[in-house]
mmCIF file of C-alpha atoms in Angstrom:
data_model
loop_
_atom_site.group_PDB
_atom_site.id
_atom_site.type_symbol
_atom_site.label_atom_id
_atom_site.label_comp_id
_atom_site.label_asym_id
_atom_site.label_seq_id
_atom_site.Cartn_x
_atom_site.Cartn_y
_atom_site.Cartn_z
ATOM 1 C CA MET P 1 -30.620 53.515 45.709
ATOM 2 C CA LYS P 2 -26.700 53.567 46.004
ATOM 3 C CA TRP P 3 -24.570 54.213 49.096
ATOM 4 C CA CYS P 4 -21.629 56.756 48.365
ATOM 5 C CA ARG P 5 -18.335 54.451 48.877
ATOM 6 C CA VAL P 6 -16.918 57.549 51.180
ATOM 7 C CA PRO P 7 -18.290 58.871 54.566
ATOM 8 C CA VAL P 8 -19.517 62.422 53.963
ATOM 9 C CA GLY P 9 -19.041 64.950 56.815
ATOM 10 C CA GLY P 10 -18.949 61.783 59.202
ATOM 11 C CA HIS P 11 -21.996 60.144 57.807
ATOM 12 C CA ALA P 12 -22.613 57.678 55.172
ATOM 13 C CA LEU P 13 -24.726 58.761 52.233
ATOM 14 C CA LEU P 14 -27.476 56.790 50.486
ATOM 15 C CA GLY P 15 -28.561 58.383 47.094
ATOM 16 C CA VAL P 16 -32.264 57.840 45.955
ATOM 17 C CA ALA P 17 -33.561 58.264 42.394
ATOM 18 C CA ASP P 18 -37.309 58.501 42.985
ATOM 19 C CA ALA P 19 -40.299 58.016 40.607
ATOM 20 C CA GLY P 20 -41.431 61.896 41.691
ATOM 21 C CA GLY P 21 -38.717 62.997 39.204
ATOM 22 C CA SER P 22 -36.256 63.927 42.446
ATOM 23 C CA VAL P 23 -32.947 62.847 43.318
ATOM 24 C CA GLU P 24 -32.657 62.834 47.286
ATOM 25 C CA LEU P 25 -29.684 62.138 49.440
ATOM 26 C CA LEU P 26 -30.324 60.471 52.842
ATOM 27 C CA ARG P 27 -27.702 60.894 55.894
ATOM 28 C CA LEU P 28 -27.181 57.565 58.166
ATOM 29 C CA VAL P 29 -27.210 58.812 61.713
ATOM 30 C CA GLN P 30 -26.791 56.951 65.003
ATOM 31 C CA SER P 31 -29.121 57.654 67.719
ATOM 32 C CA GLU P 32 -28.454 55.579 70.697
ATOM 33 C CA ASN P 33 -28.455 51.911 69.537
ATOM 34 C CA SER P 34 -29.928 52.242 66.787
ATOM 35 C CA TYR P 35 -29.533 53.994 62.993
ATOM 36 C CA THR P 36 -31.932 56.220 61.222
ATOM 37 C CA LEU P 37 -31.865 57.824 57.383
ATOM 38 C CA GLU P 38 -32.580 61.352 57.831
ATOM 39 C CA PRO P 39 -33.198 63.464 54.663
ATOM 40 C CA PHE P 40 -30.119 65.519 53.870
ATOM 41 C CA SER P 41 -30.783 67.065 50.345
ATOM 42 C CA ARG P 42 -33.241 67.078 47.288
ATOM 43 C CA PHE P 43 -32.752 67.809 43.873
ATOM 44 C CA ALA P 44 -35.803 68.161 41.481
ATOM 45 C CA LEU P 45 -35.136 67.400 37.715
ATOM 46 C CA GLU P 46 -35.817 70.035 35.315
ATOM 47 C CA LYS P 47 -38.655 68.591 33.173
ATOM 48 C CA ARG P 48 -41.276 66.580 35.026
ATOM 49 C CA GLY P 49 -40.834 62.714 34.960
ATOM 50 C CA LEU P 50 -39.140 59.739 36.681
ATOM 51 C CA ALA P 51 -35.670 59.722 38.072
ATOM 52 C CA LEU P 52 -34.718 56.354 36.469
ATOM 53 C CA SER P 53 -30.971 55.794 37.734
ATOM 54 C CA LEU P 54 -28.052 57.417 39.528
ATOM 55 C CA ASP P 55 -24.385 56.605 40.257
ATOM 56 C CA TRP P 56 -21.351 57.920 42.456
ATOM 57 C CA SER P 57 -18.180 59.132 41.197
ATOM 58 C CA THR P 58 -16.559 57.273 43.962
ATOM 59 C CA GLY P 59 -17.178 53.562 42.588
ATOM 60 C CA LYS P 60 -13.683 52.452 43.007
ATOM 61 C CA ALA P 61 -11.688 52.426 46.046
ATOM 62 C CA GLY P 62 -9.733 55.387 47.027
ATOM 63 C CA ARG P 63 -10.482 58.946 46.043
ATOM 64 C CA ALA P 64 -8.074 62.053 45.509
ATOM 65 C CA SER P 65 -8.347 64.558 48.156
ATOM 66 C CA ASP P 66 -8.693 67.299 45.691
ATOM 67 C CA GLN P 67 -11.571 65.344 43.657
ATOM 68 C CA SER P 68 -15.166 66.563 44.001
ATOM 69 C CA LEU P 69 -17.879 64.097 45.039
ATOM 70 C CA LYS P 70 -20.471 63.917 42.036
ATOM 71 C CA LEU P 71 -23.635 62.096 41.200
ATOM 72 C CA ILE P 72 -25.041 61.492 37.635
ATOM 73 C CA SER P 73 -28.948 60.850 37.198
ATOM 74 C CA SER P 74 -30.808 59.803 34.500
ATOM 75 C CA ASP P 75 -34.600 60.542 33.759
ATOM 76 C CA SER P 76 -37.501 59.274 31.839
ATOM 77 C CA ASN P 77 -37.250 62.215 29.483
ATOM 78 C CA GLY P 78 -33.896 61.216 28.194
ATOM 79 C CA GLN P 79 -32.150 63.999 30.075
ATOM 80 C CA LEU P 80 -28.790 63.288 32.063
ATOM 81 C CA SER P 81 -28.072 65.415 35.195
ATOM 82 C CA LEU P 82 -24.574 65.802 36.861
ATOM 83 C CA LEU P 83 -24.833 67.253 40.457
ATOM 84 C CA LYS P 84 -22.085 68.132 42.730
ATOM 85 C CA VAL P 85 -22.316 66.982 46.158
ATOM 86 C CA SER P 86 -20.964 69.739 48.740
ATOM 87 C CA GLU P 87 -19.713 68.086 52.123
ATOM 88 C CA ALA P 88 -20.042 71.030 54.145
ATOM 89 C CA GLY P 89 -23.562 72.044 52.765
ATOM 90 C CA PRO P 90 -26.249 72.935 51.348
ATOM 91 C CA GLY P 91 -25.743 69.424 49.516
ATOM 92 C CA LEU P 92 -27.053 68.780 46.333
ATOM 93 C CA GLN P 93 -25.932 71.484 43.512
ATOM 94 C CA ALA P 94 -26.542 71.081 39.514
ATOM 95 C CA VAL P 95 -23.528 70.967 37.760
ATOM 96 C CA ALA P 96 -25.117 70.341 34.228
ATOM 97 C CA THR P 97 -28.204 68.770 32.422
ATOM 98 C CA TRP P 98 -28.488 67.779 28.688
ATOM 99 C CA GLN P 99 -30.444 65.812 26.408
ATOM 100 C CA ALA P 100 -28.980 62.430 26.011
ATOM 101 C CA HIS P 101 -31.523 60.081 24.507
ATOM 102 C CA HIS P 102 -34.713 60.313 22.487
ATOM 103 C CA PHE P 103 -36.509 57.883 25.174
ATOM 104 C CA GLU P 104 -36.080 57.054 28.500
ATOM 105 C CA ALA P 105 -32.270 56.962 29.414
ATOM 106 C CA TRP P 106 -32.500 53.824 31.540
ATOM 107 C CA ILE P 107 -29.054 54.369 33.028
ATOM 108 C CA ALA P 108 -26.110 56.585 33.487
ATOM 109 C CA ALA P 109 -22.757 55.541 34.960
ATOM 110 C CA PHE P 110 -19.426 57.100 35.795
ATOM 111 C CA ASN P 111 -15.947 56.317 34.218
ATOM 112 C CA TYR P 112 -14.598 55.410 38.101
ATOM 113 C CA TRP P 113 -11.113 55.865 36.460
ATOM 114 C CA GLN P 114 -11.766 59.361 34.968
ATOM 115 C CA THR P 115 -14.611 60.591 36.564
ATOM 116 C CA GLU P 116 -15.227 63.494 34.331
ATOM 117 C CA VAL P 117 -16.624 60.821 31.386
ATOM 118 C CA VAL P 118 -20.042 59.384 32.364
ATOM 119 C CA TYR P 119 -22.036 56.840 29.819
ATOM 120 C CA SER P 120 -25.554 56.530 29.375
ATOM 121 C CA GLY P 121 -27.961 54.080 27.931
ATOM 122 C CA GLY P 122 -31.623 54.587 26.555
ATOM 123 C CA ASP P 123 -34.463 52.960 25.200
ATOM 124 C CA ASP P 124 -33.444 54.415 21.666
ATOM 125 C CA GLY P 125 -30.751 51.435 21.846
ATOM 126 C CA LEU P 126 -27.990 53.838 22.046
ATOM 127 C CA LEU P 127 -24.901 53.486 24.479
ATOM 128 C CA LYS P 128 -23.269 56.904 24.875
ATOM 129 C CA GLY P 129 -20.247 58.351 26.596
ATOM 130 C CA TRP P 130 -19.907 62.170 27.640
ATOM 131 C CA ASP P 131 -17.282 64.483 28.849
ATOM 132 C CA THR P 132 -18.745 66.332 31.383
ATOM 133 C CA ARG P 133 -16.382 69.181 30.721
ATOM 134 C CA THR P 134 -18.338 69.802 27.506
ATOM 135 C CA PRO P 135 -21.765 68.645 27.447
ATOM 136 C CA PRO P 136 -23.770 67.926 25.436
ATOM 137 C CA THR P 137 -21.581 66.865 22.684
ATOM 138 C CA SER P 138 -21.120 63.121 23.178
ATOM 139 C CA VAL P 139 -17.800 61.763 22.915
ATOM 140 C CA PHE P 140 -19.072 58.459 20.885
ATOM 141 C CA THR P 141 -22.379 56.782 20.333
ATOM 142 C CA SER P 142 -22.637 53.132 19.778
ATOM 143 C CA ARG P 143 -25.451 51.266 18.096
ATOM 144 C CA ARG P 144 -24.024 47.863 18.665
ATOM 145 C CA HIS P 145 -26.793 46.810 21.096
ATOM 146 C CA SER P 146 -29.918 45.885 19.165
ATOM 147 C CA MET P 147 -32.471 47.190 21.733
ATOM 148 C CA GLY P 148 -32.631 49.531 24.781
ATOM 149 C CA VAL P 149 -29.658 49.730 26.871
ATOM 150 C CA CYS P 150 -30.336 49.544 30.458
ATOM 151 C CA SER P 151 -27.456 48.865 32.423
ATOM 152 C CA ILE P 152 -23.723 49.690 32.803
ATOM 153 C CA GLN P 153 -21.060 49.684 35.094
ATOM 154 C CA SER P 154 -17.464 50.534 34.880
ATOM 155 C CA SER P 155 -14.852 47.971 36.629
ATOM 156 C CA PRO P 156 -13.926 49.334 40.051
ATOM 157 C CA HIS P 157 -10.629 47.137 39.773
ATOM 158 C CA GLN P 158 -9.387 47.324 35.960
ATOM 159 C CA GLU P 159 -9.002 50.596 34.402
ATOM 160 C CA ASN P 160 -10.705 50.722 30.859
ATOM 161 C CA VAL P 161 -13.216 47.917 31.672
ATOM 162 C CA LEU P 162 -16.653 48.632 31.149
ATOM 163 C CA ALA P 163 -19.737 46.256 31.201
ATOM 164 C CA THR P 164 -23.213 46.905 29.239
ATOM 165 C CA GLY P 165 -26.351 45.179 29.249
ATOM 166 C CA SER P 166 -29.736 45.367 27.243
ATOM 167 C CA TYR P 167 -33.071 44.365 26.537
ATOM 168 C CA ASP P 168 -31.369 42.414 23.617
ATOM 169 C CA GLU P 169 -30.457 39.627 26.134
ATOM 170 C CA HIS P 170 -26.377 40.322 25.774
ATOM 171 C CA VAL P 171 -23.540 41.595 27.744
ATOM 172 C CA LEU P 172 -21.151 43.566 26.453
ATOM 173 C CA LEU P 173 -17.579 43.836 27.956
ATOM 174 C CA TRP P 174 -15.572 46.801 26.594
ATOM 175 C CA ASP P 175 -12.316 48.529 26.311
ATOM 176 C CA THR P 176 -13.189 52.299 26.665
ATOM 177 C CA ARG P 177 -9.910 53.129 24.733
ATOM 178 C CA ASN P 178 -11.947 51.706 21.520
ATOM 179 C CA MET P 179 -15.562 51.685 21.572
ATOM 180 C CA LYS P 180 -15.996 50.794 18.133
ATOM 181 C CA GLN P 181 -15.912 46.852 18.834
ATOM 182 C CA PRO P 182 -16.737 45.156 22.062
ATOM 183 C CA LEU P 183 -14.208 42.782 23.805
ATOM 184 C CA ALA P 184 -16.590 40.205 24.450
ATOM 185 C CA ASP P 185 -20.581 39.483 23.734
ATOM 186 C CA THR P 186 -22.265 36.899 25.937
ATOM 187 C CA PRO P 187 -25.663 35.943 25.265
ATOM 188 C CA MET P 188 -27.683 35.818 28.426
ATOM 189 C CA GLN P 189 -31.110 34.516 27.470
ATOM 190 C CA GLY P 190 -33.069 37.669 29.340
ATOM 191 C CA GLY P 191 -32.956 41.271 29.157
ATOM 192 C CA VAL P 192 -30.142 42.674 31.380
ATOM 193 C CA TRP P 193 -31.561 44.807 33.782
ATOM 194 C CA ARG P 194 -28.743 45.174 36.380
ATOM 195 C CA LEU P 195 -24.898 44.685 36.006
ATOM 196 C CA LYS P 196 -22.485 44.672 39.484
ATOM 197 C CA TRP P 197 -18.808 44.024 39.406
ATOM 198 C CA HIS P 198 -17.597 41.895 42.470
ATOM 199 C CA PRO P 199 -16.144 43.924 45.557
ATOM 200 C CA PHE P 200 -12.901 41.878 45.912
ATOM 201 C CA HIS P 201 -12.819 39.332 42.771
ATOM 202 C CA HIS P 202 -11.829 41.408 39.646
ATOM 203 C CA HIS P 203 -13.179 39.186 37.148
ATOM 204 C CA LEU P 204 -16.654 38.134 38.526
ATOM 205 C CA LEU P 205 -19.815 40.032 37.172
ATOM 206 C CA LEU P 206 -23.247 39.499 38.381
ATOM 207 C CA ALA P 207 -26.062 39.775 36.349
ATOM 208 C CA ALA P 208 -30.174 40.064 36.724
ATOM 209 C CA CYS P 209 -31.143 39.114 33.472
ATOM 210 C CA MET P 210 -35.366 39.393 33.983
ATOM 211 C CA HIS P 211 -36.976 36.021 32.802
ATOM 212 C CA GLY P 212 -33.551 34.528 32.511
ATOM 213 C CA GLY P 213 -32.738 34.645 36.458
ATOM 214 C CA PHE P 214 -29.433 35.737 37.386
ATOM 215 C CA LYS P 215 -26.209 34.759 36.269
ATOM 216 C CA ILE P 216 -22.497 35.176 37.420
ATOM 217 C CA LEU P 217 -20.102 35.654 34.716
ATOM 218 C CA ASN P 218 -16.032 35.069 34.792
ATOM 219 C CA CYS P 219 -14.476 37.651 32.744
ATOM 220 C CA GLN P 220 -11.010 36.957 32.966
ATOM 221 C CA ARG P 221 -10.175 35.037 29.828
ATOM 222 C CA ALA P 222 -12.165 37.940 27.851
ATOM 223 C CA VAL P 223 -10.355 40.892 29.192
ATOM 224 C CA GLU P 224 -6.559 38.955 29.308
ATOM 225 C CA GLU P 225 -6.611 36.467 26.668
ATOM 226 C CA LYS P 226 -9.526 38.223 24.306
ATOM 227 C CA GLN P 227 -11.701 35.548 24.523
ATOM 228 C CA GLU P 228 -15.238 36.445 22.532
ATOM 229 C CA ALA P 229 -17.642 35.550 25.221
ATOM 230 C CA CYS P 230 -17.438 35.779 28.981
ATOM 231 C CA THR P 231 -17.551 32.309 30.997
ATOM 232 C CA VAL P 232 -20.684 31.700 32.640
ATOM 233 C CA ALA P 233 -19.743 30.404 36.070
ATOM 234 C CA LEU P 234 -23.374 29.973 37.450
ATOM 235 C CA SER P 235 -27.046 30.513 35.977
ATOM 236 C CA HIS P 236 -30.046 30.154 38.010
ATOM 237 C CA ILE P 237 -33.473 30.738 36.752
ATOM 238 C CA LEU P 238 -36.335 31.712 39.457
ATOM 239 C CA PRO P 239 -39.675 30.192 38.252
ATOM 240 C CA ASN P 240 -42.610 33.063 37.871
ATOM 241 C CA ALA P 241 -40.215 35.567 38.410
ATOM 242 C CA LEU P 242 -38.566 38.556 36.814
ATOM 243 C CA VAL P 243 -35.113 39.320 38.361
ATOM 244 C CA TYR P 244 -34.866 43.074 38.625
ATOM 245 C CA GLY P 245 -32.105 43.427 41.199
ATOM 246 C CA VAL P 246 -28.967 41.956 41.973
ATOM 247 C CA ASP P 247 -25.876 42.818 44.198
ATOM 248 C CA TRP P 248 -22.831 41.380 46.016
ATOM 249 C CA SER P 249 -22.426 41.453 49.895
ATOM 250 C CA TRP P 250 -20.000 44.270 50.933
ATOM 251 C CA LEU P 251 -19.733 43.223 54.617
ATOM 252 C CA TYR P 252 -16.437 43.494 55.749
ATOM 253 C CA PHE P 253 -16.142 43.736 59.468
ATOM 254 C CA HIS P 254 -12.819 44.098 61.548
ATOM 255 C CA ARG P 255 -12.391 42.448 64.714
ATOM 256 C CA LEU P 256 -13.141 45.002 67.312
ATOM 257 C CA PRO P 257 -13.132 45.023 71.396
ATOM 258 C CA GLN P 258 -16.493 43.942 72.753
ATOM 259 C CA ALA P 259 -17.262 47.926 73.542
ATOM 260 C CA GLN P 260 -17.323 48.951 70.048
ATOM 261 C CA PRO P 261 -19.942 48.695 67.688
ATOM 262 C CA LEU P 262 -19.988 45.633 65.278
ATOM 263 C CA PHE P 263 -20.492 48.048 62.028
ATOM 264 C CA PRO P 264 -17.997 50.954 62.265
ATOM 265 C CA LEU P 265 -19.552 53.559 60.614
ATOM 266 C CA GLY P 266 -17.461 55.000 57.747
ATOM 267 C CA SER P 267 -15.189 51.703 57.331
ATOM 268 C CA PHE P 268 -15.540 50.539 53.877
ATOM 269 C CA PRO P 269 -14.145 47.654 52.165
ATOM 270 C CA CYS P 270 -10.723 47.394 50.333
ATOM 271 C CA SER P 271 -10.773 46.107 46.966
ATOM 272 C CA ASP P 272 -7.404 44.807 46.770
ATOM 273 C CA PRO P 273 -7.580 41.013 47.234
ATOM 274 C CA GLY P 274 -3.847 41.186 47.782
ATOM 275 C CA ALA P 275 -4.122 43.054 51.324
ATOM 276 C CA LYS P 276 -3.596 41.537 54.593
ATOM 277 C CA THR P 277 -7.168 40.410 55.703
ATOM 278 C CA ALA P 278 -5.998 38.271 58.701
ATOM 279 C CA ASP P 279 -7.613 40.815 61.046
ATOM 280 C CA VAL P 280 -10.973 41.030 58.900
ATOM 281 C CA ALA P 281 -13.787 38.721 58.878
ATOM 282 C CA TYR P 282 -17.323 37.953 57.441
ATOM 283 C CA ASN P 283 -19.702 37.161 60.326
ATOM 284 C CA LEU P 284 -23.143 36.768 59.507
ATOM 285 C CA LYS P 285 -25.553 34.745 61.524
ATOM 286 C CA VAL P 286 -28.974 34.078 60.426
ATOM 287 C CA LYS P 287 -31.677 31.612 61.270
ATOM 288 C CA GLY P 288 -34.756 29.993 59.723
ATOM 289 C CA GLN P 289 -34.486 28.316 55.952
ATOM 290 C CA SER P 290 -36.528 29.132 52.807
ATOM 291 C CA PRO P 291 -36.811 26.673 49.836
ATOM 292 C CA ALA P 292 -34.558 26.815 46.818
ATOM 293 C CA SER P 293 -35.730 27.403 43.512
ATOM 294 C CA SER P 294 -35.376 25.072 40.607
ATOM 295 C CA SER P 295 -32.819 25.651 37.781
ATOM 296 C CA ASN P 296 -31.761 23.619 34.778
ATOM 297 C CA PRO P 297 -28.099 24.237 34.899
ATOM 298 C CA LEU P 298 -28.309 23.206 38.928
ATOM 299 C CA VAL P 299 -28.739 19.733 40.412
ATOM 300 C CA ASP P 300 -28.969 18.602 43.985
ATOM 301 C CA ASP P 301 -25.783 17.405 45.519
ATOM 302 C CA GLY P 302 -27.289 15.771 48.181
ATOM 303 C CA GLU P 303 -25.784 18.331 50.786
ATOM 304 C CA GLY P 304 -28.604 20.912 50.989
ATOM 305 C CA GLY P 305 -27.491 22.995 48.333
ATOM 306 C CA THR P 306 -27.307 22.552 44.157
ATOM 307 C CA LYS P 307 -24.359 22.023 42.430
ATOM 308 C CA ILE P 308 -23.382 23.672 39.286
ATOM 309 C CA GLN P 309 -22.596 21.623 36.212
ATOM 310 C CA GLY P 310 -18.778 22.343 35.899
ATOM 311 C CA GLY P 311 -18.116 23.174 39.425
ATOM 312 C CA GLY P 312 -19.304 25.101 42.425
ATOM 313 C CA ARG P 313 -22.492 25.217 44.255
ATOM 314 C CA LEU P 314 -25.330 27.573 44.989
ATOM 315 C CA LYS P 315 -27.010 27.152 48.280
ATOM 316 C CA ALA P 316 -30.556 27.464 49.017
ATOM 317 C CA PRO P 317 -31.305 30.979 49.631
ATOM 318 C CA CYS P 318 -29.608 31.852 52.709
ATOM 319 C CA GLY P 319 -30.287 34.776 54.210
ATOM 320 C CA SER P 320 -33.458 36.105 53.759
ATOM 321 C CA GLN P 321 -36.822 35.514 52.045
ATOM 322 C CA LEU P 322 -38.275 38.860 52.440
ATOM 323 C CA HIS P 323 -42.052 38.097 51.322
ATOM 324 C CA ALA P 324 -44.780 40.797 52.385
ATOM 325 C CA SER P 325 -44.178 41.417 55.639
ATOM 326 C CA ARG P 326 -42.769 37.800 56.694
ATOM 327 C CA LEU P 327 -38.975 37.548 57.258
ATOM 328 C CA GLN P 328 -37.382 33.941 56.997
ATOM 329 C CA ILE P 329 -33.496 33.592 57.301
ATOM 330 C CA CYS P 330 -31.122 30.707 57.878
ATOM 331 C CA ASP P 331 -27.768 30.103 59.190
ATOM 332 C CA CYS P 332 -24.369 31.520 57.709
ATOM 333 C CA ASP P 333 -21.105 31.907 58.902
ATOM 334 C CA LEU P 334 -18.721 33.280 56.385
ATOM 335 C CA TYR P 335 -15.018 34.238 57.021
ATOM 336 C CA LEU P 336 -12.827 36.190 54.584
ATOM 337 C CA GLU P 337 -9.422 34.850 54.361
ATOM 338 C CA ALA P 338 -6.622 36.383 52.022
ATOM 339 C CA ALA P 339 -6.129 33.382 50.034
ATOM 340 C CA ASN P 340 -10.101 32.241 49.925
ATOM 341 C CA PHE P 341 -12.507 34.047 48.575
ATOM 342 C CA ASP P 342 -14.428 31.094 47.453
ATOM 343 C CA ILE P 343 -17.637 31.728 49.488
ATOM 344 C CA ASN P 344 -19.846 34.593 48.456
ATOM 345 C CA LEU P 345 -23.111 36.196 49.616
ATOM 346 C CA LEU P 346 -25.064 37.870 46.759
ATOM 347 C CA ALA P 347 -28.790 39.188 46.578
ATOM 348 C CA THR P 348 -31.315 39.020 44.119
ATOM 349 C CA CYS P 349 -35.004 40.899 44.066
ATOM 350 C CA SER P 350 -37.737 39.923 41.714
ATOM 351 C CA PHE P 351 -41.193 41.098 40.125
ATOM 352 C CA TYR P 352 -44.013 39.411 40.188
ATOM 353 C CA ASP P 353 -43.433 37.385 43.211
ATOM 354 C CA HIS P 354 -42.156 40.390 45.459
ATOM 355 C CA VAL P 355 -39.181 38.232 47.037
ATOM 356 C CA LEU P 356 -35.913 39.144 48.050
ATOM 357 C CA HIS P 357 -33.563 36.298 48.234
ATOM 358 C CA LEU P 358 -29.879 36.011 49.831
ATOM 359 C CA TRP P 359 -28.105 33.272 48.363
ATOM 360 C CA LYS P 360 -24.626 31.696 49.346
ATOM 361 C CA TRP P 361 -22.289 30.537 46.584
ATOM 362 C CA ASP P 362 -19.689 28.186 47.336
ATOM 363 C CA SER P 363 -17.866 28.496 44.276
ATOM 364 C CA SER P 364 -15.150 25.490 45.158
#
């Protein structure tokens, strides 16, 4: 599931790739004091199979007025489907469908800076680039990963920067102008199922590494100084769990008069860390507490958190532990300031233990 970063027809849209082989759009609609998700449009993939991923063309802040809104989806038959979203209706329309991989196409993603270009990764171990104006001919094919490619994300902050992850337990950082050799190769001690760039910090990359837990990479030196591997800023293993999902918090609240709702529909975060944020604040209050998991790179700091060897702290799971129908949450107050982005919220979800954790990372 992925939210569109721009409102469509005055509504927020959620894109869903499902196991029934369809891509569906759900529209967030306000009714009295609550919000509901209503079906907006559905597209059934050509061959019977599972829809495995989707990505919006609006991954970076800002969209030209003449730029069409598009979705790319991949499926278990190895196909990619490019869909156009009509803001006036009838919703999803097929642009092109083509065979991209011999086995499951685990992931498809846009180049957010050149949205006619998309990337795909498959269980055949191949990373491919495509010009959607001339499918099905690939622009490049990389065999640099030694196993199935299952995560890809273009940087929303820096043009030509691409991150990929694989079952081979490596994160590769690429300059999209030269896909023959990666900029950096970072071993992760676990298959890399998800990669998410931080919404404000340009160089932070969050990785879900299955049995290797989750890691935060600082890619600044790899990009700017051509360092051969990214720096692992934090590594945390969840015992008896496979971490499949990770994401950063995108909470970005403006101070509003009391008469207005706390979360204004259609307001999205700005990705410029130099922008004025004096009138902007994170404000999250949650209660309860859930125990922290143990991890070798982390040690108890005596202050209710764990300290990263080399700097920074990861607090005990501080928002939600959603286990079966039980919800446990704890106290968090976060304020976003122009010169201080040290405190971050991130979420993980894991297989086997069926747990959603919300973490507070104090990188100071």
